[in-house]
Amino acid sequence: MAYQIEKKDGFFEVNVSGETSKFEIIKILLELAFRNPEKKLPDLWAFSEASEVPFRQFSDIVQVIQHLLPRDAAGNKTAIVAADAIQGGILELFRAEASSLPYDIGVFRSRDEAIEWFKSPKPPAAPRWRR
């Protein structure tokens, strides 16, 4: 797996390529928490077609996120861009598993749609994967 984290205009962008494991996702989360400790900025995750997010380990990943957030974190949005419909469906399972987190997560087909979602002032509930 390879990844890159960049600070953009008002958000962090995480690009992930290749197969992933729980430990690699946690490594990215730790680096992101170091750069954005109070999650004051939203983050956008983009996965390549070759990326397979380990859905068996979604619960473990959510627990790590909960431990990384400060107790008083209001949270900010996380947008996830899926490479295709299958990946989008799997990422919707993650979104459901992460419903206990104190911020919205949305799964999108395009980067532009994701950025529009977290830059909008007061959107409705986080969108579901659209077919």
Short mmCIF file of C-alpha atoms in Angstrom, two decimals:
data_model
loop_
_atom_site.label_atom_id
_atom_site.label_comp_id
_atom_site.label_asym_id
_atom_site.label_seq_id
_atom_site.Cartn_x
_atom_site.Cartn_y
_atom_site.Cartn_z
CA MET A 1 0.00 0.00 0.00
CA ALA A 2 1.08 3.53 -0.71
CA TYR A 3 -0.52 6.69 0.60
CA GLN A 4 -0.08 10.42 0.54
CA ILE A 5 -1.56 13.05 2.86
CA GLU A 6 -1.72 16.64 1.65
CA LYS A 7 -3.17 19.71 3.26
CA LYS A 8 -5.37 21.44 0.71
CA ASP A 9 -7.42 24.62 0.95
CA GLY A 10 -9.49 23.93 4.07
CA PHE A 11 -9.15 20.13 4.26
CA PHE A 12 -6.73 17.22 4.30
CA GLU A 13 -6.64 14.83 1.35
CA VAL A 14 -5.54 11.22 1.80
CA ASN A 15 -4.87 9.20 -1.36
CA VAL A 16 -4.53 5.45 -0.87
CA SER A 17 -3.42 2.95 -3.51
CA GLY A 18 -2.82 -0.78 -3.39
CA GLU A 19 -4.10 -3.37 -0.94
CA THR A 20 -4.55 -2.15 2.60
CA SER A 21 -4.56 -3.69 6.05
CA LYS A 22 -5.99 -2.52 9.34
CA PHE A 23 -2.49 -1.59 10.48
CA GLU A 24 -1.81 0.52 7.39
CA ILE A 25 -5.11 2.38 7.82
CA ILE A 26 -4.21 2.96 11.49
CA LYS A 27 -0.81 4.32 10.44
CA ILE A 28 -2.57 6.83 8.18
CA LEU A 29 -5.03 7.73 10.97
CA LEU A 30 -2.14 8.37 13.39
CA GLU A 31 -0.39 10.65 10.91
CA LEU A 32 -3.63 12.48 10.18
CA ALA A 33 -4.30 12.89 13.93
CA PHE A 34 -0.82 14.35 14.35
CA ARG A 35 -1.48 16.90 11.59
CA ASN A 36 -5.07 17.67 12.63
CA PRO A 37 -5.26 16.71 16.35
CA GLU A 38 -8.66 18.25 17.09
CA LYS A 39 -10.11 17.35 13.68
CA LYS A 40 -10.84 21.01 13.02
CA LEU A 41 -10.53 20.43 9.28
CA PRO A 42 -12.45 17.84 7.27
CA ASP A 43 -10.61 15.06 5.50
CA LEU A 44 -11.13 13.47 2.13
CA TRP A 45 -10.01 9.87 1.54
CA ALA A 46 -9.66 8.64 -2.06
CA PHE A 47 -9.05 4.94 -2.68
CA SER A 48 -7.70 3.51 -5.92
CA GLU A 49 -9.44 0.61 -7.65
CA ALA A 50 -6.73 -1.72 -6.33
CA SER A 51 -7.41 -0.70 -2.73
CA GLU A 52 -9.37 -3.15 -0.68
CA VAL A 53 -10.46 -1.76 2.65
CA PRO A 54 -10.55 -4.62 5.19
CA PHE A 55 -14.26 -4.64 6.10
CA ARG A 56 -13.74 -7.44 8.66
CA GLN A 57 -11.72 -4.95 10.66
CA PHE A 58 -13.99 -1.90 10.41
CA SER A 59 -14.91 -2.13 14.10
CA ASP A 60 -11.23 -2.08 15.12
CA ILE A 61 -10.59 0.93 12.89
CA VAL A 62 -13.54 2.82 14.39
CA GLN A 63 -12.25 2.10 17.91
CA VAL A 64 -8.86 3.55 17.00
CA ILE A 65 -10.52 6.69 15.62
CA GLN A 66 -12.52 7.07 18.85
CA HIS A 67 -9.30 6.88 20.91
CA LEU A 68 -7.52 9.42 18.71
CA LEU A 69 -10.21 12.08 19.04
CA PRO A 70 -10.02 14.44 22.00
CA ARG A 71 -12.93 14.07 24.44
CA ASP A 72 -14.39 17.44 23.51
CA ALA A 73 -13.95 17.03 19.76
CA ALA A 74 -16.93 18.38 17.92
CA GLY A 75 -15.56 16.62 14.90
CA ASN A 76 -15.59 17.55 11.29
CA LYS A 77 -16.70 15.66 8.22
CA THR A 78 -14.91 12.82 6.51
CA ALA A 79 -15.59 12.29 2.81
CA ILE A 80 -14.60 9.01 1.18
CA VAL A 81 -14.32 8.72 -2.59
CA ALA A 82 -14.84 5.19 -3.88
CA ALA A 83 -13.28 4.00 -7.12
CA ASP A 84 -16.31 1.94 -8.18
CA ALA A 85 -19.74 0.70 -7.10
CA ILE A 86 -18.44 -2.40 -5.29
CA GLN A 87 -15.96 -0.36 -3.29
CA GLY A 88 -18.70 2.21 -2.63
CA GLY A 89 -20.94 -0.50 -1.16
CA ILE A 90 -18.16 -1.78 1.09
CA LEU A 91 -17.39 1.77 2.24
CA GLU A 92 -21.07 2.27 3.07
CA LEU A 93 -20.66 -0.66 5.48
CA PHE A 94 -17.80 1.26 7.10
CA ARG A 95 -19.99 4.35 7.29
CA ALA A 96 -22.65 2.35 9.12
CA GLU A 97 -20.05 0.87 11.50
CA ALA A 98 -18.71 4.38 12.19
CA SER A 99 -22.09 5.91 13.01
CA SER A 100 -21.02 6.30 16.66
CA LEU A 101 -18.31 8.82 15.72
CA PRO A 102 -19.05 12.49 16.51
CA TYR A 103 -18.91 13.62 12.89
CA ASP A 104 -20.54 12.83 9.55
CA ILE A 105 -19.03 10.47 7.01
CA GLY A 106 -20.11 10.49 3.38
CA VAL A 107 -19.24 8.09 0.56
CA PHE A 108 -19.01 9.61 -2.91
CA ARG A 109 -18.30 8.75 -6.54
CA SER A 110 -16.23 11.85 -7.23
CA ARG A 111 -13.77 14.10 -5.48
CA ASP A 112 -15.69 17.21 -6.56
CA GLU A 113 -18.94 15.90 -5.05
CA ALA A 114 -17.12 15.13 -1.79
CA ILE A 115 -15.53 18.57 -1.56
CA GLU A 116 -18.86 20.25 -2.30
CA TRP A 117 -20.46 18.24 0.53
CA PHE A 118 -18.04 19.31 3.24
CA LYS A 119 -17.74 22.88 2.05
CA SER A 120 -21.50 23.42 2.06
CA PRO A 121 -22.67 25.35 5.15
CA LYS A 122 -25.38 23.08 6.46
CA PRO A 123 -26.07 20.01 4.33
CA PRO A 124 -28.69 17.40 5.08
CA ALA A 125 -27.60 14.13 6.66
CA ALA A 126 -24.54 12.55 5.09
CA PRO A 127 -25.36 11.20 1.65
CA ARG A 128 -25.59 7.52 0.88
CA TRP A 129 -23.80 5.94 -2.04
CA ARG A 130 -25.70 6.86 -5.19
CA ARG A 131 -26.14 4.36 -8.00
#
